[in-house]
XYZ file of C-alpha atoms in Angstrom:
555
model
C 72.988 -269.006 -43.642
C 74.615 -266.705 -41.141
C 70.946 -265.479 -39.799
C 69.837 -269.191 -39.477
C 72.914 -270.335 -37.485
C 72.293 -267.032 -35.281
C 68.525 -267.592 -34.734
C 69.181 -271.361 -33.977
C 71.745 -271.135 -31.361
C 69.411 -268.947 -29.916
C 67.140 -271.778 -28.917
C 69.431 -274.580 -28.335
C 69.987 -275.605 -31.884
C 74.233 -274.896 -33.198
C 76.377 -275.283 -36.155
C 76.668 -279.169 -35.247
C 73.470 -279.866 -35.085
C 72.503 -278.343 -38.492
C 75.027 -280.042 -40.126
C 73.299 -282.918 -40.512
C 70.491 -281.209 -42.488
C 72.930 -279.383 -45.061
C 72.558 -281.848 -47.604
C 68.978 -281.354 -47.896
C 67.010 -279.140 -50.710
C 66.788 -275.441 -48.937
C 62.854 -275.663 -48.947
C 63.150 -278.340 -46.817
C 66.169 -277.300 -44.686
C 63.737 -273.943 -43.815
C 60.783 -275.487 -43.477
C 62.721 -277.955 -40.618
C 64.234 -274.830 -38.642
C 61.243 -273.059 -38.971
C 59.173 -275.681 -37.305
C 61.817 -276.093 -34.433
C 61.644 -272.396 -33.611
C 58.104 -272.077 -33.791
C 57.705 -275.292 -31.493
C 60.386 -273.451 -29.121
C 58.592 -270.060 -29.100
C 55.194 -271.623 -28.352
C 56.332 -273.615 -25.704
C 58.415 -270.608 -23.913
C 55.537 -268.213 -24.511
C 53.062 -270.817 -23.168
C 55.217 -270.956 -19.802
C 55.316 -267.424 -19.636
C 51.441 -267.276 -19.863
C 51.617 -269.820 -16.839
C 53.969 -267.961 -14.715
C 51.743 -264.804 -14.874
C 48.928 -266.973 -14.041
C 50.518 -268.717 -11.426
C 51.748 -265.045 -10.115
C 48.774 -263.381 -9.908
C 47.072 -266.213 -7.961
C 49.858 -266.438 -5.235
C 50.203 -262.638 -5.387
C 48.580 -262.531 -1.693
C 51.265 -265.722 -0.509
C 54.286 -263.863 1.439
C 56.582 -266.906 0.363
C 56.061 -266.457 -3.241
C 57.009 -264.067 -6.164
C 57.112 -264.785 -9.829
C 60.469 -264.563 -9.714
C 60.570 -267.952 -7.636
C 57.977 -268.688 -9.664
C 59.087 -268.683 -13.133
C 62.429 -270.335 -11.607
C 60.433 -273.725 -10.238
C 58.919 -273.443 -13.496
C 61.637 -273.073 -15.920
C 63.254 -275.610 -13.760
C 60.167 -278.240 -13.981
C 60.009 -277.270 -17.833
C 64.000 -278.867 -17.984
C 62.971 -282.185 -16.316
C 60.369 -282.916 -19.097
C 62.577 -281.868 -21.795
C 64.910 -283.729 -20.286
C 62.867 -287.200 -19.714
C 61.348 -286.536 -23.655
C 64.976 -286.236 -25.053
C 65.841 -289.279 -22.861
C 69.072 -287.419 -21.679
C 70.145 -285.794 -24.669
C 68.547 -282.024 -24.196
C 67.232 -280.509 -21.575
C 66.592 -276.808 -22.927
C 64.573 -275.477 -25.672
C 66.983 -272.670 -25.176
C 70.408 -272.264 -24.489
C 71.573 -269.370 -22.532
C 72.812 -266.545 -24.402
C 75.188 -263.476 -22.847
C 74.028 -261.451 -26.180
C 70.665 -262.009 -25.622
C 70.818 -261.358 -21.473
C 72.606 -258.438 -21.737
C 71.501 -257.193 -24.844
C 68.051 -257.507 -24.729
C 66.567 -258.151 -21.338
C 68.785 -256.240 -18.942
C 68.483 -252.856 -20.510
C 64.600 -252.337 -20.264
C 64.910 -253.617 -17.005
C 67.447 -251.753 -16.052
C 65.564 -248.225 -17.799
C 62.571 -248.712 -16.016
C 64.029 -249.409 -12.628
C 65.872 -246.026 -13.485
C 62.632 -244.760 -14.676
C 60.210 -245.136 -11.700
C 62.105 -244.939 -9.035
C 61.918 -241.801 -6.890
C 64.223 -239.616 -7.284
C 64.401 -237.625 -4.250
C 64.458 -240.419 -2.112
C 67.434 -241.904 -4.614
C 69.586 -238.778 -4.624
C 68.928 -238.384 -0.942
C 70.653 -241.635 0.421
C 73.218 -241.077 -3.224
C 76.336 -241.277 -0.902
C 74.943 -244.356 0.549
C 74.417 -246.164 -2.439
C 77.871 -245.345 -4.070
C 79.577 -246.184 -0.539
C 78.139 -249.854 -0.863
C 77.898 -249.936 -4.304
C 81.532 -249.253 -4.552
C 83.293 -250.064 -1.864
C 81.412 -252.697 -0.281
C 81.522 -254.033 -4.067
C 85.775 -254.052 -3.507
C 86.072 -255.338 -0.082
C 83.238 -258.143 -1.004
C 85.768 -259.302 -4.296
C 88.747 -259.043 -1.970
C 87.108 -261.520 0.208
C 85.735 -263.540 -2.162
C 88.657 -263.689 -4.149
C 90.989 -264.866 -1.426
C 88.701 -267.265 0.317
C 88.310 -269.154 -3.301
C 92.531 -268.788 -3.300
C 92.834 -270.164 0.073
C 89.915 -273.090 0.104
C 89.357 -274.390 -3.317
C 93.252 -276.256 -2.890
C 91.920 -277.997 -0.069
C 89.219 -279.198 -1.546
C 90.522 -280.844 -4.657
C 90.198 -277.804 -6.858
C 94.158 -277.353 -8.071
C 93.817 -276.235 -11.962
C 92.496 -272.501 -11.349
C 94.266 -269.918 -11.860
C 94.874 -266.753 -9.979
C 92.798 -264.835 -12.968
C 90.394 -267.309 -12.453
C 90.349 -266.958 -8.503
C 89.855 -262.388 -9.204
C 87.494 -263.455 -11.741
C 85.458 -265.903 -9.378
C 85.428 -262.474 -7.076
C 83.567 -260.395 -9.689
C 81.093 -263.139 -10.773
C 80.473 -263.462 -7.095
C 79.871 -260.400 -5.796
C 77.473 -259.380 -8.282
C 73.624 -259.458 -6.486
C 70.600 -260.119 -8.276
C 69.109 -256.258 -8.739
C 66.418 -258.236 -10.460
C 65.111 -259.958 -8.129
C 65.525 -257.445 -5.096
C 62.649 -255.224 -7.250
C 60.259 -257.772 -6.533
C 60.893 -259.067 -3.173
C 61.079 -255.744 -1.532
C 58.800 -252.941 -2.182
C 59.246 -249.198 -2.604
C 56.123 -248.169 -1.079
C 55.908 -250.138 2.032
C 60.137 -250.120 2.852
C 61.176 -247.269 0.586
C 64.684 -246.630 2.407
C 65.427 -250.229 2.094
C 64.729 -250.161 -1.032
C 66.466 -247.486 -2.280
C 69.641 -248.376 -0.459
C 69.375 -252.182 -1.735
C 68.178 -251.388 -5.049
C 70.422 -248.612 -5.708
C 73.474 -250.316 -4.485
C 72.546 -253.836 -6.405
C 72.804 -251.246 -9.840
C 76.287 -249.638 -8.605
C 76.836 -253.216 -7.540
C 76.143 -254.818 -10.837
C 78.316 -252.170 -13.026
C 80.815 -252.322 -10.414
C 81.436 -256.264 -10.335
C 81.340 -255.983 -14.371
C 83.895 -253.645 -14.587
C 86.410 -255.459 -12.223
C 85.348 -258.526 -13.942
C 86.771 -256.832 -16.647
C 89.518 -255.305 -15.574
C 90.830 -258.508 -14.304
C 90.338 -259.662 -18.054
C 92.955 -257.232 -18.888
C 95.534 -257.570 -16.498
C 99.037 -258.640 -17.268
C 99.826 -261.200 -14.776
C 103.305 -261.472 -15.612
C 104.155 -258.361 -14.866
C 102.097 -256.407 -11.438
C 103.904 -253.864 -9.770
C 102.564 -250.846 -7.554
C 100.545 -249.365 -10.195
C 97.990 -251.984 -10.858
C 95.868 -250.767 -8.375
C 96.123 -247.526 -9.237
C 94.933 -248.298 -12.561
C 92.181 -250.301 -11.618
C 90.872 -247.393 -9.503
C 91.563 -244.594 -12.475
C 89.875 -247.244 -14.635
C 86.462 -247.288 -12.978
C 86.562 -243.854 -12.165
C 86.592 -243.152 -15.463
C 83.923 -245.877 -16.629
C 81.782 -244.579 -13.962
C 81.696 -240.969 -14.475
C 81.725 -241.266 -18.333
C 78.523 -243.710 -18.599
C 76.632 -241.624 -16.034
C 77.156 -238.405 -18.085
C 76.598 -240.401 -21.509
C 73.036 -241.610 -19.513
C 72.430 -237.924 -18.312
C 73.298 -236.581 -21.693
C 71.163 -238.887 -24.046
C 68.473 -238.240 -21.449
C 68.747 -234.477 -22.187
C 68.789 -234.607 -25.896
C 66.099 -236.934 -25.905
C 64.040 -234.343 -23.742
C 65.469 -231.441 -25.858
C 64.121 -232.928 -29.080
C 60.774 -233.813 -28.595
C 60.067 -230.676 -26.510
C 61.283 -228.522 -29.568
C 60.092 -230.771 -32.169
C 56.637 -231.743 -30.472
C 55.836 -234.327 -32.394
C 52.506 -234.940 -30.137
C 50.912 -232.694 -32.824
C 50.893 -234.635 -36.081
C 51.592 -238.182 -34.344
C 51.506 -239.544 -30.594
C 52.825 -242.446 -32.212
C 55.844 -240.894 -33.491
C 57.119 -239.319 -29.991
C 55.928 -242.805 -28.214
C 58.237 -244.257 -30.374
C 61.423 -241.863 -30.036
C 61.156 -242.062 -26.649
C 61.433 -245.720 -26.677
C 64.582 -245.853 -29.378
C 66.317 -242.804 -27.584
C 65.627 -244.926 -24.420
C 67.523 -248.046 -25.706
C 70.258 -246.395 -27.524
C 72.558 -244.800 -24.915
C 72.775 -248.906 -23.772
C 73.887 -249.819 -27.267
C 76.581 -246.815 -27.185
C 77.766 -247.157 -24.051
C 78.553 -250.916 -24.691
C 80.129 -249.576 -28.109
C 82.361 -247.531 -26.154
C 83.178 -250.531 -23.503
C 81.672 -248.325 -21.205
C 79.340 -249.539 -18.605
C 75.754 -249.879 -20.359
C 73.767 -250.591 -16.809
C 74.921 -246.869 -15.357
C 74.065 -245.605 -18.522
C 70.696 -246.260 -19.028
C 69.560 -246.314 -15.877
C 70.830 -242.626 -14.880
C 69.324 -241.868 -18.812
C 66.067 -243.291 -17.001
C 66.030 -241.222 -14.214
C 66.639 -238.040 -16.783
C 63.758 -239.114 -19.063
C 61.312 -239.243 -16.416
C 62.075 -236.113 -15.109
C 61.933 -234.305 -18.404
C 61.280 -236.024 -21.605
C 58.089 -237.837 -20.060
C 56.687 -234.531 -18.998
C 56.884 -232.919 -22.719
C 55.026 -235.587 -24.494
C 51.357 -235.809 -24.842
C 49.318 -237.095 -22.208
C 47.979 -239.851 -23.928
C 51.641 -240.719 -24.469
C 52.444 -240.272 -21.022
C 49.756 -243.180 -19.718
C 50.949 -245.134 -22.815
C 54.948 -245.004 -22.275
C 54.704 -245.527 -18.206
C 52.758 -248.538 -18.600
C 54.714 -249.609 -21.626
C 58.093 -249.342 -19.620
C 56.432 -251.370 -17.046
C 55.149 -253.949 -19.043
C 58.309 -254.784 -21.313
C 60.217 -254.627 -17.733
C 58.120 -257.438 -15.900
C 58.223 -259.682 -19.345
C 61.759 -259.337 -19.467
C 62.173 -260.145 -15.849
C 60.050 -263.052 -15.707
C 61.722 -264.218 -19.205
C 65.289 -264.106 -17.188
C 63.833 -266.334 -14.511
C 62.142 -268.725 -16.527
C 65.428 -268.719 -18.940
C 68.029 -269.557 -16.063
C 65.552 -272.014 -14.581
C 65.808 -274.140 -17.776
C 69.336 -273.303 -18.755
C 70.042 -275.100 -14.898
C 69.675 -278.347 -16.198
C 72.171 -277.959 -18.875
C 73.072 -282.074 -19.500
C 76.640 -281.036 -20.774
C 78.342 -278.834 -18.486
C 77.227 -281.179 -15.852
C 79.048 -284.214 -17.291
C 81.534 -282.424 -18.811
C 82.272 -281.225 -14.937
C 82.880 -285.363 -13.954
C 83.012 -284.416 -10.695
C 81.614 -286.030 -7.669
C 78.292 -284.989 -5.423
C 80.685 -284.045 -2.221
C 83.162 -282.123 -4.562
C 79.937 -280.457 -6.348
C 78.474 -279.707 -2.666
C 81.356 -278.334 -1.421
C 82.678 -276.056 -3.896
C 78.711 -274.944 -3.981
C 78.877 -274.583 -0.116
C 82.138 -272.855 0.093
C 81.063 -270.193 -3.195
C 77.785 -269.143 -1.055
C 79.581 -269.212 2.599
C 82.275 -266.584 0.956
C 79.181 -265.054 -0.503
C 77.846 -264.484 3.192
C 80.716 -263.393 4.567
C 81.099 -261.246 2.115
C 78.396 -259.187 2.712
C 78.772 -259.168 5.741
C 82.517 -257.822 5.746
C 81.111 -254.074 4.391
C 77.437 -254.040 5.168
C 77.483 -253.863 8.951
C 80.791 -252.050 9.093
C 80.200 -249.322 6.431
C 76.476 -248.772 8.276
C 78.047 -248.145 11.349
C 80.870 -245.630 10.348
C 77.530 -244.170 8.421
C 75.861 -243.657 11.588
C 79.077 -242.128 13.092
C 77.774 -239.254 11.257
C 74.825 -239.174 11.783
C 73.580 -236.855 14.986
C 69.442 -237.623 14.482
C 69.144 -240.870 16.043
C 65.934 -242.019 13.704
C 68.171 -241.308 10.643
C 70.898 -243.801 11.966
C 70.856 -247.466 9.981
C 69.849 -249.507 13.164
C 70.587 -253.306 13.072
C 67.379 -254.598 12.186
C 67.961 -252.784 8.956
C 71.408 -253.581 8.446
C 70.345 -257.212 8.569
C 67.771 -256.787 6.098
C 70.186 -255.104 3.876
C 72.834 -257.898 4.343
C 70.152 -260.670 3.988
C 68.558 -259.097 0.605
C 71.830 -258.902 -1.682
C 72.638 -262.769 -0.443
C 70.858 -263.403 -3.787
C 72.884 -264.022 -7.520
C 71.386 -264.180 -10.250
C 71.674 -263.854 -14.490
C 74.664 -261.274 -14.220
C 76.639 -264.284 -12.185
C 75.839 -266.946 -14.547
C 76.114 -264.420 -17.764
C 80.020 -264.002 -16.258
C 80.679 -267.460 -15.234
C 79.711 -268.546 -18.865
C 81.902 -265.619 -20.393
C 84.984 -266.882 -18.362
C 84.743 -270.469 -18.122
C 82.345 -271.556 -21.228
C 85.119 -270.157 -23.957
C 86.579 -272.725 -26.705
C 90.181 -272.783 -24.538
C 88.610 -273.357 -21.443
C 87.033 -277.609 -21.670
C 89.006 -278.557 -18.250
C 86.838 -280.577 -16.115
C 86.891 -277.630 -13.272
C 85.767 -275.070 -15.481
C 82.289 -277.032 -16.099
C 82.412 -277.525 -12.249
C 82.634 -273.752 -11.690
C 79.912 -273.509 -13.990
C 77.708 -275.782 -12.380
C 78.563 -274.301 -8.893
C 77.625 -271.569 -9.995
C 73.923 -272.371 -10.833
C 73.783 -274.020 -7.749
C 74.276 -271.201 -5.947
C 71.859 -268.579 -8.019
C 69.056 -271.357 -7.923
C 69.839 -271.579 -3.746
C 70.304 -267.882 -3.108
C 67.029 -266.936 -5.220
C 64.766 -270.095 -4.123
C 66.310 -269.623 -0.095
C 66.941 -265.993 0.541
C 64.046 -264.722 -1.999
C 61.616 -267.057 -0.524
C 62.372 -265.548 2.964
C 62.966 -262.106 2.407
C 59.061 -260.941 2.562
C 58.452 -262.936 5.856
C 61.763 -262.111 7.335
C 60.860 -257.860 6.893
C 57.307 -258.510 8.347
C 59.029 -260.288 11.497
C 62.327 -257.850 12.001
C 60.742 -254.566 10.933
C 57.131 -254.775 11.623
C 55.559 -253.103 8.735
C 52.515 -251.725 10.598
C 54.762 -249.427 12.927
C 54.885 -246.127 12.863
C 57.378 -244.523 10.098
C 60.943 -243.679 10.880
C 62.429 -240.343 9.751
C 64.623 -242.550 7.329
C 61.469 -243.676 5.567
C 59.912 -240.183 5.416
C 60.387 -238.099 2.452
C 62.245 -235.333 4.173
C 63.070 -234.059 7.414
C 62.503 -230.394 6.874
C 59.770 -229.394 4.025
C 61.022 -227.271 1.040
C 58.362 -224.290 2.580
C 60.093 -224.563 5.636
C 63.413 -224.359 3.993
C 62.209 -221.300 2.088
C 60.942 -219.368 5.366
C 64.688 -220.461 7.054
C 66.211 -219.017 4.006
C 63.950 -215.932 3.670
C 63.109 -214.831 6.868
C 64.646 -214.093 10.157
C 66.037 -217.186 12.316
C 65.521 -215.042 15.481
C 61.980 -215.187 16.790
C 62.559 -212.170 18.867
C 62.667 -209.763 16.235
C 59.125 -210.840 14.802
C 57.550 -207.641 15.750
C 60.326 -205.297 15.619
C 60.897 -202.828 12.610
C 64.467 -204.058 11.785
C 64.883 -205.457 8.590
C 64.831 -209.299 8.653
C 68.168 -210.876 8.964
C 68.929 -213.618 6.302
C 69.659 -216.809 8.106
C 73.593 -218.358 7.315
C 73.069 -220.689 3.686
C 76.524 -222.084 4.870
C 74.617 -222.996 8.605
C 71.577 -224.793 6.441
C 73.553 -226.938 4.497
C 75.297 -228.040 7.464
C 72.535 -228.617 9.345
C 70.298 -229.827 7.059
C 72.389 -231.024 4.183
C 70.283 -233.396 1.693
C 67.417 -230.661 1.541
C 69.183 -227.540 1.283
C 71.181 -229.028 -1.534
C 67.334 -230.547 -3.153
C 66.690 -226.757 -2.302
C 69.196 -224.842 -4.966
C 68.535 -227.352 -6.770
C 65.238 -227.051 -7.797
C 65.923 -223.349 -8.033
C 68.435 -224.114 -10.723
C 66.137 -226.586 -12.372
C 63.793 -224.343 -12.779
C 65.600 -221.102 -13.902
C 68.005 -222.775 -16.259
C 67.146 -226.453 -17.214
C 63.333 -226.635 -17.334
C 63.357 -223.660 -19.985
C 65.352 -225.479 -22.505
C 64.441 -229.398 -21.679
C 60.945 -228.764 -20.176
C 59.698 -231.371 -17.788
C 56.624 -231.007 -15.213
C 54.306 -227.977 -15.960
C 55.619 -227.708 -19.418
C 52.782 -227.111 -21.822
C 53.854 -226.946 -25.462
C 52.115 -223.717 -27.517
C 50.821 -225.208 -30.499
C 47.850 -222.415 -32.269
C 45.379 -225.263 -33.608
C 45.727 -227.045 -29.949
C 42.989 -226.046 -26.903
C 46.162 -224.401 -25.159
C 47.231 -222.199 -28.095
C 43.279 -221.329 -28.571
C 42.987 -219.759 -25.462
C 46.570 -218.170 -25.509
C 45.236 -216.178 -29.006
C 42.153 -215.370 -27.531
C 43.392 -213.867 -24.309
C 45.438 -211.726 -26.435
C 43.357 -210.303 -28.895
């Protein structure tokens, strides 16, 4: 019975409802859920076909994604639920935090982790963490005390000051979702790894404050509450990226030993997918943070593990990854969209169209402002240090950067649920929160998504020529190599001294980001390529073409 009440509330069916059917002969009782959730599934897997449809053929239309898309449609999909129930439903599903963050997040997550490129990643790294983190903090400080200082005036009196920190977190979590489809890594690749990178750090960062401030003893704060909130993250932070970066290694480890490509592609297709999705499940075991975790354990697995499987399993698992990615985003669109028109929280929220309006209004204004308090500052202290005046964040960028994380999405209404849907919390002001709250995701992702394409065309002019930011590096590794190896005098070219080693110390001040990519690829391929493999590796194996030739060339 436990199974049945867990796959009903799944699609908008709980405890209450099945009541009524209890008294009925079990053949019959399964035979009615069974039905329900077979109606719901073909229904939701129907508008899934249509949003891909619908997709492709406005795939050329600058205003359009299918994120918007499956949004308008999940939305449109509520209304006729709505009109058929005559007021009483307007979901086939209700929304789940288990099956968000369980479920949809992680291979989203994994495959952001495991496509992106790396070297532009790790190059803008201290970017990313700098608004990732701290722009994360100074956006929830805003946030926080804007909600503090406004929602009184307004009408808004029963919050707490947990619930005013916690309306910070939900808040200043962007939609990383969303930003992977309305900006694209091959036409704006420093945008979007600075956006894209920062909406990850961003995401784990708002969850961990979230909760933090979960935890806190409001009775008694002294002096060392920040400290512990600071010690606290440090220490989810660093321990979920090495969890990620040592699953990834022990998943590369074992099939490059193992080689399973030999008997079965089958069998290391589907190892890499398990040992893909695991590190999530232990991290969130650990009440670590399960976003850093698998998407660092992405990043890992396509530098090595993905290189030591066959190549059939190498097409296979790239597009696979892809695939089960776009599904799940388009399934977390489509989901919100219907779970928008949720009949309950909206009367259980009895509050009027201004008060809705403005507490909507007010939650996206702080939202702006916001952003706006770390993106333009932090850019320009960033460019302080900067002496290449290409490599400097101008202001067209910084815009585009402040105007792409305007938009919230499933994290922020997964966390307004978690604090404000519980059994203790049925005030009035909670639904409202709730309901402001999906204003603001459907107005941020409809508004600001809608725009974002048209707005980069106009600001940035995609047809110019490339800026040093959005090449791949300013100095070439060859180049590097002959700085390194050779003379840095070009006087002494054709003299019979011996060459004089140019200063290491000198290149990695002058050229930081690839003299550091330098030693490391050195490392990576003296220490760590040997034991976890990755590109080049070819695994000996005496009945393969490979291990033919080998025992031929040797007799």
């Amino acid at each position: 019975m436990a199974t049945k009440i867990l796959n009903a509330s799944m699609f908008g069916l709980t405890p209450e409802n099945m009541s009524s059917h209890e008294h009925l002969p079990s053949e019959l009782d399964s035979s009615l859920l069974n039905t329900s959730t077979v109606i719901a599934l073909c229904v939701f897997f129907a508008l899934l076909c249509a949003c891909i449809i619908i997709g492709h053929l406005l795939e050329e239309n600058r205003w359009a994604n299918e994120s918007i898309t499956a949004l308008l449609l999940g939305l449109c999909a509520g209304v006729v639920v709505l009109l058929i129930s005559k007021g009483e439903s307007s979901h086939l599903m209700k929304f789940s935090e288990d099956l968000f963050f369980l479920y949809l997040l992680p291979p989203i997550i994994f495959n952001a982790g495991f496509q992106v490129k790396k070297k532009r990643f790790f190059k803008n790294f201290t970017t990313i963490l700098l608004f990732g983190i701290f722009g994360t903090v100074i956006s929830f400080c805003i946030i926080s005390l804007g909600v503090f200082w406004t929602f009184k005036k307004i009408g808004v009196r029963s919050l707490n000051i947990k619930d005013h920190l916690a309306i910070g977190a939900i808040m200043s979590a962007t939609d990383s979702v969303c930003t992977l489809q309305v900006l694209s890594q091959d036409e704006t690749p420093f945008l979007y790894s600075i956006v894209f990178g920062e909406g990850v750090v961003n995401d784990a960062t708002s969850i961990v404050l979230f909760n933090s401030v979960q935890t806190l003893d409001f009775d008694n704060i002294d002096g060392f509450t920040a400290l512990k909130l600071i010690g606290t993250f440090l220490y989810l932070f660093f321990t979920s990226t090495a969890l990620g970066l040592a699953a990834g290694l022990l998943s590369a480890f074992i099939i490059k030993a193992l080689y399973f490509g030999r008997h079965s592609t089958d069998r290391e297709f589907a190892l890499m997918i398990l040992m893909a999705y695991l590190p999530y499940l232990l991290a969130e075991l650990l009440n670590l943070s399960g976003i850093l975790t698998v998407f660092f354990c992405g990043i890992v697995m396509s530098h090595y593990t993905w290189h030591n499987v066959t190549e059939s399993s190498r097409i296979t698992t790239k597009h696979a990854f892809a695939t089960i990615s776009f599904i799940a985003e388009t399934f977390i669109f489509l989901y919100v969209g219907m779970d928008a028109l949720d009949i309950d929280k909206w009367r259980e929220s009895k509050a009027s169209a201004g008060t809705s309006a403005a507490v909507s209004s007010t939650l996206f204004a702080l939202v702006l402002v916001g952003r706006a308090a770390f993106i333009f500052p932090l850019a320009n202290i960033l460019n302080c240090f900067q002496k290449i005046e290409s490599s400097k964040i101008h202001f067209k960028q910084q815009f585009i950067m402040w105007w792409a994380g305007l938009m919230r999405g499933a994290v922020t209404i997964a966390l307004s649920y978690n604090q404000f849907a519980s059994s203790v919390k049925k005030s009035p002001e909670s639904a409202l929160m709730i309901t402001s709250t999906i204003i603001v995701v459907l107005f941020s992702t409809i508004v600001c998504g809608s725009v974002t394409k048209p707005l980069i065309e106009a600001v940035l002019l995609r047809h110019r020529k490339p800026m040093v930011s959005d090449l791949d590096d300013n100095v070439s590794l060859e180049e590097l190599r002959v700085l390194l190896l050779e003379s840095g005098d070009p006087n002494n070219s054709n003299n019979n001294q011996p060459a004089r080693r140019a200063s290491s110390l000198r290149l990695l001040i002058s050229h930081p980001t690839t003299t550091v990519h330098y030693f490391w690829r050195k490392f990576d391929d003296k220490f760590m390529r040997p034991v976890f493999g990755g590109r080049g590796f070819v695994p000996f194996v005496p009945s393969s073409p490979t291990g033919a030739a080998d025992d031929s060339s040797s007799e």
